[in-house]
CSV table of C-alpha atoms in Angstrom, one decimal:
chain,number,residue,atom,x,y,z
C,97,ASP,CA,70.2,94.8,-88.5
C,98,GLY,CA,70.4,95.4,-84.9
C,99,GLY,CA,68.2,94.0,-82.5
C,100,ILE,CA,69.0,90.8,-79.2
C,101,THR,CA,68.7,87.1,-80.8
C,102,GLN,CA,68.0,84.4,-78.1
C,103,SER,CA,68.4,80.7,-79.0
C,104,PRO,CA,66.9,78.4,-78.8
C,105,LYS,CA,62.8,79.5,-79.2
C,106,TYR,CA,61.4,76.6,-77.4
C,107,LEU,CA,63.7,74.0,-74.8
C,108,PHE,CA,62.5,71.2,-73.1
C,109,ARG,CA,64.7,69.7,-70.5
C,110,LYS,CA,63.6,67.2,-67.4
C,111,GLU,CA,64.0,68.3,-64.1
C,112,GLY,CA,67.5,68.6,-62.6
C,113,GLN,CA,68.9,69.3,-66.2
C,114,ASN,CA,70.5,72.6,-66.0
C,115,VAL,CA,69.8,74.1,-69.2
C,116,THR,CA,71.9,77.9,-70.9
C,117,LEU,CA,69.3,80.2,-72.3
C,118,SER,CA,71.3,82.5,-75.6
C,119,CYS,CA,71.0,86.3,-75.8
C,120,GLU,CA,73.7,88.2,-78.4
C,121,GLN,CA,72.9,91.7,-79.2
C,122,ASN,CA,73.7,93.8,-81.6
C,123,LEU,CA,73.2,96.9,-80.7
C,124,ASN,CA,76.2,98.0,-78.8
C,125,HIS,CA,74.6,98.2,-75.4
C,126,ASP,CA,76.1,98.0,-71.9
C,127,ALA,CA,73.5,96.7,-70.7
C,128,MET,CA,72.1,93.6,-70.8
C,129,TYR,CA,68.9,92.7,-68.5
C,130,TRP,CA,66.8,88.5,-67.6
C,131,TYR,CA,63.0,88.7,-66.6
C,132,ARG,CA,61.1,86.1,-66.8
C,133,GLN,CA,57.8,86.4,-67.1
C,134,ASP,CA,54.7,84.2,-66.5
C,135,PRO,CA,51.2,83.9,-67.1
C,136,GLY,CA,49.6,87.2,-65.3
C,137,GLN,CA,52.4,88.5,-64.2
C,138,GLY,CA,54.1,91.0,-65.1
C,139,LEU,CA,58.2,90.8,-66.3
C,140,ARG,CA,60.4,89.7,-63.0
C,141,LEU,CA,64.1,91.1,-63.1
C,142,ILE,CA,66.2,87.7,-63.0
C,143,TYR,CA,69.6,89.9,-63.5
C,144,TYR,CA,71.2,92.2,-64.8
C,145,SER,CA,74.7,93.7,-66.1
C,146,GLN,CA,76.1,97.0,-67.4
C,147,ILE,CA,79.0,96.5,-68.0
C,148,VAL,CA,81.2,93.6,-69.1
C,149,ASN,CA,82.3,91.1,-66.1
C,150,ASP,CA,79.6,92.6,-64.1
C,151,PHE,CA,76.4,91.4,-62.9
C,152,GLN,CA,73.8,92.0,-60.4
C,153,LYS,CA,71.1,90.1,-59.0
C,154,GLY,CA,67.5,91.2,-60.0
C,155,ASP,CA,64.7,90.6,-57.5
C,156,ILE,CA,64.1,86.2,-58.4
C,157,ALA,CA,68.2,85.4,-58.6
C,158,GLU,CA,67.6,82.2,-56.8
C,159,GLY,CA,67.9,79.0,-58.9
C,160,TYR,CA,70.4,81.7,-61.3
C,161,SER,CA,73.5,82.0,-62.8
C,162,VAL,CA,74.2,84.6,-65.5
C,163,SER,CA,78.2,85.3,-67.1
C,164,ARG,CA,79.2,88.9,-68.6
C,165,GLU,CA,82.6,87.4,-70.8
C,166,LYS,CA,81.7,89.6,-73.3
C,167,LYS,CA,79.7,93.1,-74.5
C,168,GLU,CA,77.2,91.1,-76.5
C,169,SER,CA,76.7,87.9,-75.1
C,170,PHE,CA,74.4,87.4,-71.5
C,171,PRO,CA,74.4,84.0,-70.8
C,172,LEU,CA,71.4,82.4,-68.2
C,173,THR,CA,71.5,79.1,-66.7
C,174,VAL,CA,69.0,77.7,-64.9
C,175,THR,CA,69.9,75.2,-62.5
C,176,SER,CA,69.2,72.5,-61.1
C,177,ALA,CA,67.9,74.6,-57.7
C,178,GLN,CA,65.2,76.5,-59.4
C,179,LYS,CA,61.8,75.1,-57.9
C,180,ASN,CA,59.7,76.1,-61.2
C,181,PRO,CA,61.8,77.3,-63.4
C,182,THR,CA,58.4,76.7,-66.7
C,183,ALA,CA,58.2,80.0,-68.1
C,184,PHE,CA,59.4,82.5,-71.3
C,185,TYR,CA,63.0,83.9,-70.6
C,186,LEU,CA,63.1,86.7,-71.9
C,187,CYS,CA,66.3,89.3,-72.8
C,188,ALA,CA,66.3,92.9,-73.2
C,189,SER,CA,68.9,95.5,-73.2
C,190,SER,CA,69.7,99.1,-73.2
C,191,ILE,CA,72.5,102.0,-72.7
C,192,ARG,CA,73.8,102.5,-69.5
C,193,GLY,CA,71.7,104.6,-67.2
C,194,GLN,CA,68.6,104.8,-69.9
C,195,VAL,CA,67.2,101.3,-68.4
C,196,TYR,CA,63.5,103.2,-69.4
C,197,GLU,CA,64.2,102.4,-73.2
C,198,GLN,CA,65.0,98.6,-72.8
C,199,TYR,CA,65.2,96.5,-76.0
C,200,PHE,CA,63.8,93.3,-75.7
C,201,GLY,CA,64.6,89.9,-77.1
C,202,PRO,CA,62.0,86.9,-78.8
C,203,GLY,CA,62.3,85.2,-76.3
C,204,THR,CA,62.6,80.9,-75.7
C,205,ARG,CA,59.7,79.0,-73.5
C,206,LEU,CA,61.8,76.9,-70.8
C,207,THR,CA,59.1,73.6,-70.3
C,208,VAL,CA,60.9,71.1,-67.3
C,209,THR,CA,59.4,68.3,-66.8
B,130,GLN,CA,49.1,96.7,-52.6
B,131,LYS,CA,51.8,95.6,-55.6
B,132,GLU,CA,54.1,98.1,-56.8
B,133,VAL,CA,52.5,98.5,-60.2
B,134,GLU,CA,49.4,97.5,-60.9
B,135,GLN,CA,47.1,97.3,-64.7
B,136,ASP,CA,43.4,95.7,-65.8
B,137,PRO,CA,45.1,92.1,-67.0
B,138,GLY,CA,41.5,92.8,-69.9
B,139,PRO,CA,40.6,91.3,-71.9
B,140,LEU,CA,39.6,93.8,-73.2
B,141,SER,CA,37.1,94.1,-76.5
B,142,VAL,CA,36.6,97.0,-79.2
B,143,PRO,CA,35.4,97.8,-82.2
B,144,GLU,CA,37.9,98.3,-85.4
B,145,GLY,CA,38.4,102.7,-85.0
B,146,ALA,CA,37.5,103.4,-82.1
B,147,ILE,CA,39.6,104.7,-79.0
B,148,VAL,CA,40.9,102.6,-76.6
B,149,SER,CA,41.9,103.6,-73.5
B,150,LEU,CA,44.5,101.3,-70.8
B,151,ASN,CA,45.4,102.3,-67.7
B,152,CYS,CA,48.3,101.5,-64.8
B,153,THR,CA,48.1,102.3,-61.3
B,154,TYR,CA,51.1,102.7,-58.9
B,155,SER,CA,51.7,102.9,-55.5
B,156,ASN,CA,55.1,104.5,-54.9
B,157,SER,CA,55.8,107.7,-55.9
B,158,ALA,CA,59.4,108.3,-56.5
B,159,PHE,CA,58.5,106.8,-60.8
B,160,GLN,CA,60.0,109.1,-63.2
B,161,TYR,CA,59.9,107.6,-66.0
B,162,PHE,CA,57.3,105.7,-67.3
B,163,MET,CA,57.0,103.2,-70.3
B,164,TRP,CA,54.6,101.1,-72.5
B,165,TYR,CA,55.4,98.1,-74.3
B,166,ARG,CA,53.4,96.2,-76.1
B,167,GLN,CA,53.8,92.5,-76.4
B,168,TYR,CA,52.3,89.9,-79.2
B,169,SER,CA,51.8,86.3,-77.8
B,170,ARG,CA,54.1,84.7,-77.9
B,171,LYS,CA,57.1,87.3,-78.8
B,172,GLY,CA,59.6,89.9,-77.3
B,173,PRO,CA,58.1,93.4,-75.8
B,174,GLU,CA,58.8,96.5,-78.4
B,175,LEU,CA,59.0,99.8,-76.4
B,176,LEU,CA,56.1,101.6,-78.1
B,177,MET,CA,57.3,105.4,-76.0
B,178,TYR,CA,58.4,105.9,-72.2
B,179,THR,CA,57.9,109.9,-71.0
B,180,TYR,CA,59.7,111.3,-68.2
B,181,SER,CA,57.0,113.0,-65.4
B,182,SER,CA,53.8,114.4,-66.3
B,183,GLY,CA,52.7,114.9,-68.7
B,184,ASN,CA,51.7,113.7,-72.2
B,185,LYS,CA,53.0,112.6,-74.5
B,186,GLU,CA,51.9,111.8,-79.1
B,187,ASP,CA,53.4,109.8,-81.6
B,188,GLY,CA,51.2,108.5,-84.7
B,189,ARG,CA,47.5,107.3,-83.3
B,190,PHE,CA,49.5,106.5,-79.6
B,191,THR,CA,49.3,109.1,-76.7
B,192,ALA,CA,50.9,108.7,-73.2
B,193,GLN,CA,49.8,110.6,-70.3
B,194,VAL,CA,50.8,111.2,-66.8
B,195,ASP,CA,48.8,112.4,-63.8
B,196,LYS,CA,51.8,111.8,-61.1
B,197,SER,CA,49.5,113.1,-58.0
B,198,SER,CA,46.9,110.8,-58.9
B,199,LYS,CA,49.5,107.8,-59.6
B,200,TYR,CA,47.6,106.7,-62.6
B,201,ILE,CA,48.5,106.4,-65.9
B,202,SER,CA,47.2,105.7,-69.6
B,203,LEU,CA,48.3,104.7,-72.7
B,204,PHE,CA,45.2,105.6,-76.2
B,205,ILE,CA,45.0,104.0,-79.3
B,206,ARG,CA,43.6,106.4,-81.8
B,207,ASP,CA,41.5,104.6,-84.8
B,208,SER,CA,42.1,100.8,-83.2
B,209,GLN,CA,43.3,98.5,-86.3
B,210,PRO,CA,42.8,95.0,-85.4
B,211,SER,CA,47.0,94.8,-85.8
B,212,ASP,CA,46.6,96.6,-82.8
B,213,SER,CA,45.8,93.4,-80.5
B,214,ALA,CA,48.2,92.3,-77.5
B,215,THR,CA,48.6,92.7,-74.4
B,216,TYR,CA,50.4,96.2,-73.1
B,217,LEU,CA,52.7,96.4,-70.5
B,218,CYS,CA,53.0,99.6,-68.0
B,219,ALA,CA,56.7,100.4,-66.5
B,220,MET,CA,58.6,102.2,-64.5
B,221,SER,CA,61.2,103.1,-63.3
B,222,VAL,CA,63.3,105.1,-60.9
B,223,GLY,CA,66.1,106.7,-62.7
B,224,GLY,CA,68.9,104.2,-64.0
B,225,GLN,CA,67.3,101.4,-61.2
B,226,ASN,CA,64.3,100.1,-59.9
B,227,PHE,CA,62.7,99.1,-63.1
B,228,VAL,CA,59.2,97.5,-62.6
B,229,PHE,CA,56.3,95.9,-65.3
B,230,GLY,CA,52.5,96.0,-64.9
B,231,PRO,CA,50.6,92.8,-65.0
B,232,GLY,CA,49.4,93.6,-68.9
B,233,THR,CA,46.4,93.8,-70.2
B,234,ARG,CA,44.6,92.3,-72.8
B,235,LEU,CA,43.7,94.0,-76.0
B,236,SER,CA,41.2,92.8,-78.3
B,237,VAL,CA,40.5,94.7,-81.4
B,238,LEU,CA,37.4,93.2,-83.8
B,239,PRO,CA,37.7,93.9,-87.6
């Protein structure tokens, strides 16, 4: 089955700790994205990558970092510098240049206390 | 004014009703208009996208774009309890500037 996987589904961390969220896709897509979703708000773009070894900041990149060493993988690190890290994090992918046809993973719910 | 606005709902309708979900936007440069369905605690699922103005139909779903009014709609015919979800509109300028609305929560009652 082709698709996007995110792990873990739920993640709990103490304040001050960095945490890395996994995103893997086997759709052979060049472009991958990370979004954050908070209650009552639309998805907000954190980082995106159009190709391996290249990525750009989205609207709310502060306190986050990413890497894109493989086409299939786009991990997101939530650092201790992120002021409000508790949220639902969604990874997506698309054919490069077809941002209008993104496919999403199941999401990771991160809770930081 | 937010770039994309949606009535958050919740919108409750009886099974079999026609549902109309709407978004308004402010950026006249948007060219692609998307609708996603999101079940609780799941990732969004792309329902359909349209380019520029006009209608697009896929089964019980019809997407409509009115660029002159900066208004898009999603109609669901013969609504089912399984349609109960949050519906997100999204828009983009070509391959850039991709913006989501906050979503409308729909509840279809049996």
